[in-house]
């Protein structure tokens, strides 16, 4: 245990400061300032090493949180990364991007602020990279089996790394021009700089994982070819089928999906030539009155991106009522709390509008100019219009950030004839095998729209399932089973 009296000595939770808003809006770098090792060790010392560490259960990866808190406190940084890597292939992603359900279930959180678990996690891995401790771990024997992984988001990458290390010949197929899935083209640079993906890919390539970009499996390569050339397949194509808003005026120019907008900003940051007028990306918020429909994280990413591009104004609409300031009674400890959250993007400006519904996009000469909106309230589980609450809001860029309905069915899934669940996701058994023998699934494609931590956990578990299928048994860890894990 780090320090038996740590939580009594360090009663306050400390997290890194965010850089001043006016400064960070001038660049696209991550928003957080450096955090000293000494402060971090004091924070790690707050961990009580509970007899039953609820944080283990809160983390889908089953990260060994009290163990690495203790190691950080004792300055045993090298041991701490070994312990962290034992359960998480990519702590540099989760340490930056995870909503930290572990912290929501930290026992200290019952009557104090929880331990800063996520911060300890990211500092361990950043320190390990800085010290040169993250080195390729190629397999010591090869099995001669070939595995195709379709999709290069966190699920595909986790599965590929596990299977390569188990000695299989693994190729990751990605239809985009770069590897990374939503980590690369969805999540903005200010939340995670893309250099973190690149240095991890260097390690994976050195271990033997092969990457093929610009290959749309089911179109450029048939599923018959894929299956014929490989002994097993892991599907990790994500849930990219976005939810739309089919109301009058949807066809107007200026109304786009979040995932039509966000990738441009990431491309500019990666130095790609922009092809729009005036040297601007084809879809930009520069000088625009922006309305984002959807109050979640993707909406917040559109918000931060719009501000950095120089939007004239930004409103973020949410149909749900404003959540309570503290944990709602419906989500008691140790569940993930429903509560009002202010992300770094919210801190930077814009107006959040709750309990509103958009009924029409208004336009002139084919271009959106305004939204017709009304307030709603929840009655008997249904949204009902509040009488005489109609208003119009001017807009020349509308971004739909309303989530995703599931994986795309045409092409890959249709041609493979895999069974789907009632919700339209790819059905899998406890080994993450689909209805087609030798074809496995991981991440959002089987789970529906979710989180990076779940994608990594499922990638690891699907790798264990595929390894068992290929070799008859597997020593790879399988952190979760679909039937045991709650959907989120
Ligand atoms: C804007 C945005 C921000 C988000 N922010 C966060 C966050 O901060 N924290 C968090 O935990 N989660 C976040 N999420 C959710 C998270 O990104 C996803 O849950 C996670 O990336 C899912 O991983 P995945 O590997 O299953 O799929 P994805 O990351 O979606 O990757 C799937 C990949 O498969 C490729 N592909 C699909 N079909 C084919 C095919 N036929 N052939 C070849 N390639 C194919 C796609 O091009 C894509 O690159 C965010 C999501 C969005 C949209
Ligand atoms: S991956 Fe997420 S849930 Fe797990 S320890 Fe890290 S921050 Fe917590």
mmCIF file with all atom_site columns, N, CA and C and ligand atoms in Angstrom, residues 58-61 63 65 68 88 94 98 100-102 117-118 121 453, ligand 2:
data_model
loop_
_atom_site.group_PDB
_atom_site.id
_atom_site.type_symbol
_atom_site.label_atom_id
_atom_site.label_alt_id
_atom_site.label_comp_id
_atom_site.label_asym_id
_atom_site.label_entity_id
_atom_site.label_seq_id
_atom_site.pdbx_PDB_ins_code
_atom_site.Cartn_x
_atom_site.Cartn_y
_atom_site.Cartn_z
_atom_site.occupancy
_atom_site.B_iso_or_equiv
_atom_site.pdbx_formal_charge
_atom_site.auth_seq_id
_atom_site.auth_comp_id
_atom_site.auth_asym_id
_atom_site.auth_atom_id
_atom_site.pdbx_PDB_model_num
ATOM   1  N  N   . UNK A 1 58  ? -14.467 -1.154 -12.190 1.00 0.00 ? 58  UNK A N   1
ATOM   2  C  CA  . UNK A 1 58  ? -14.883 0.030  -12.955 1.00 0.00 ? 58  UNK A CA  1
ATOM   3  C  C   . UNK A 1 58  ? -14.139 0.128  -14.276 1.00 0.00 ? 58  UNK A C   1
ATOM   4  N  N   . UNK A 1 59  ? -12.882 -0.335 -14.295 1.00 0.00 ? 59  UNK A N   1
ATOM   5  C  CA  . UNK A 1 59  ? -12.073 -0.267 -15.524 1.00 0.00 ? 59  UNK A CA  1
ATOM   6  C  C   . UNK A 1 59  ? -12.349 -1.498 -16.385 1.00 0.00 ? 59  UNK A C   1
ATOM   7  N  N   . UNK A 1 60  ? -12.851 -1.319 -17.603 1.00 0.00 ? 60  UNK A N   1
ATOM   8  C  CA  . UNK A 1 60  ? -13.132 -2.467 -18.472 1.00 0.00 ? 60  UNK A CA  1
ATOM   9  C  C   . UNK A 1 60  ? -11.901 -3.328 -18.756 1.00 0.00 ? 60  UNK A C   1
ATOM   10 N  N   . UNK A 1 61  ? -10.721 -2.730 -18.636 1.00 0.00 ? 61  UNK A N   1
ATOM   11 C  CA  . UNK A 1 61  ? -9.496  -3.497 -18.881 1.00 0.00 ? 61  UNK A CA  1
ATOM   12 C  C   . UNK A 1 61  ? -9.051  -4.260 -17.639 1.00 0.00 ? 61  UNK A C   1
ATOM   13 N  N   . UNK A 1 63  ? -7.547  -2.842 -15.184 1.00 0.00 ? 63  UNK A N   1
ATOM   14 C  CA  . UNK A 1 63  ? -6.220  -2.302 -14.844 1.00 0.00 ? 63  UNK A CA  1
ATOM   15 C  C   . UNK A 1 63  ? -5.923  -2.493 -13.362 1.00 0.00 ? 63  UNK A C   1
ATOM   16 N  N   . UNK A 1 65  ? -4.928  -1.045 -10.723 1.00 0.00 ? 65  UNK A N   1
ATOM   17 C  CA  . UNK A 1 65  ? -4.739  0.353  -10.323 1.00 0.00 ? 65  UNK A CA  1
ATOM   18 C  C   . UNK A 1 65  ? -4.005  0.519  -8.980  1.00 0.00 ? 65  UNK A C   1
ATOM   19 N  N   . UNK A 1 68  ? -0.186  -0.109 -9.420  1.00 0.00 ? 68  UNK A N   1
ATOM   20 C  CA  . UNK A 1 68  ? 0.689   0.915  -10.001 1.00 0.00 ? 68  UNK A CA  1
ATOM   21 C  C   . UNK A 1 68  ? 0.658   2.233  -9.243  1.00 0.00 ? 68  UNK A C   1
ATOM   22 N  N   . UNK A 1 88  ? -3.113  -3.205 -20.376 1.00 0.00 ? 88  UNK A N   1
ATOM   23 C  CA  . UNK A 1 88  ? -3.511  -2.147 -21.310 1.00 0.00 ? 88  UNK A CA  1
ATOM   24 C  C   . UNK A 1 88  ? -2.420  -1.933 -22.348 1.00 0.00 ? 88  UNK A C   1
ATOM   25 N  N   . UNK A 1 94  ? -5.859  5.857  -23.389 1.00 0.00 ? 94  UNK A N   1
ATOM   26 C  CA  . UNK A 1 94  ? -6.857  5.901  -22.310 1.00 0.00 ? 94  UNK A CA  1
ATOM   27 C  C   . UNK A 1 94  ? -6.495  6.970  -21.274 1.00 0.00 ? 94  UNK A C   1
ATOM   28 N  N   . UNK A 1 98  ? -9.921  8.561  -21.769 1.00 0.00 ? 98  UNK A N   1
ATOM   29 C  CA  . UNK A 1 98  ? -10.936 7.743  -21.107 1.00 0.00 ? 98  UNK A CA  1
ATOM   30 C  C   . UNK A 1 98  ? -11.778 8.606  -20.160 1.00 0.00 ? 98  UNK A C   1
ATOM   31 N  N   . UNK A 1 100 ? -12.825 7.637  -17.554 1.00 0.00 ? 100 UNK A N   1
ATOM   32 C  CA  . UNK A 1 100 ? -12.398 7.138  -16.242 1.00 0.00 ? 100 UNK A CA  1
ATOM   33 C  C   . UNK A 1 100 ? -13.536 6.610  -15.370 1.00 0.00 ? 100 UNK A C   1
ATOM   34 N  N   . UNK A 1 101 ? -14.235 5.578  -15.842 1.00 0.00 ? 101 UNK A N   1
ATOM   35 C  CA  . UNK A 1 101 ? -15.215 4.949  -14.950 1.00 0.00 ? 101 UNK A CA  1
ATOM   36 C  C   . UNK A 1 101 ? -14.573 4.389  -13.685 1.00 0.00 ? 101 UNK A C   1
ATOM   37 N  N   . UNK A 1 102 ? -13.261 4.131  -13.732 1.00 0.00 ? 102 UNK A N   1
ATOM   38 C  CA  . UNK A 1 102 ? -12.536 3.670  -12.532 1.00 0.00 ? 102 UNK A CA  1
ATOM   39 C  C   . UNK A 1 102 ? -12.661 4.703  -11.414 1.00 0.00 ? 102 UNK A C   1
ATOM   40 N  N   . UNK A 1 117 ? -6.722  8.580  -10.828 1.00 0.00 ? 117 UNK A N   1
ATOM   41 C  CA  . UNK A 1 117 ? -6.207  7.343  -11.444 1.00 0.00 ? 117 UNK A CA  1
ATOM   42 C  C   . UNK A 1 117 ? -5.726  7.596  -12.875 1.00 0.00 ? 117 UNK A C   1
ATOM   43 N  N   . UNK A 1 118 ? -6.563  8.288  -13.631 1.00 0.00 ? 118 UNK A N   1
ATOM   44 C  CA  . UNK A 1 118 ? -6.241  8.497  -15.048 1.00 0.00 ? 118 UNK A CA  1
ATOM   45 C  C   . UNK A 1 118 ? -4.939  9.296  -15.210 1.00 0.00 ? 118 UNK A C   1
ATOM   46 N  N   . UNK A 1 121 ? -2.036  7.109  -14.626 1.00 0.00 ? 121 UNK A N   1
ATOM   47 C  CA  . UNK A 1 121 ? -1.868  6.237  -15.793 1.00 0.00 ? 121 UNK A CA  1
ATOM   48 C  C   . UNK A 1 121 ? -1.086  6.941  -16.914 1.00 0.00 ? 121 UNK A C   1
ATOM   49 N  N   . UNK A 1 453 ? -11.585 2.580  -24.168 1.00 0.00 ? 453 UNK A N   1
ATOM   50 C  CA  . UNK A 1 453 ? -11.175 1.553  -23.198 1.00 0.00 ? 453 UNK A CA  1
ATOM   51 C  C   . UNK A 1 453 ? -11.883 0.222  -23.483 1.00 0.00 ? 453 UNK A C   1
HETATM 52 S  S1  . LIG B 2 .   ? -8.407  2.812  -18.802 1.00 0.00 ? 2   LIG B S1  1
HETATM 53 FE FE1 . LIG B 2 .   ? -9.996  4.279  -18.108 1.00 0.00 ? 2   LIG B FE1 1
HETATM 54 S  S2  . LIG B 2 .   ? -11.142 3.120  -16.578 1.00 0.00 ? 2   LIG B S2  1
HETATM 55 FE FE2 . LIG B 2 .   ? -9.209  2.020  -16.876 1.00 0.00 ? 2   LIG B FE2 1
HETATM 56 S  S3  . LIG B 2 .   ? -7.768  2.841  -15.315 1.00 0.00 ? 2   LIG B S3  1
HETATM 57 FE FE3 . LIG B 2 .   ? -7.486  4.060  -17.184 1.00 0.00 ? 2   LIG B FE3 1
HETATM 58 S  S4  . LIG B 2 .   ? -8.823  5.835  -16.940 1.00 0.00 ? 2   LIG B S4  1
HETATM 59 FE FE4 . LIG B 2 .   ? -9.533  4.257  -15.480 1.00 0.00 ? 2   LIG B FE4 1
#
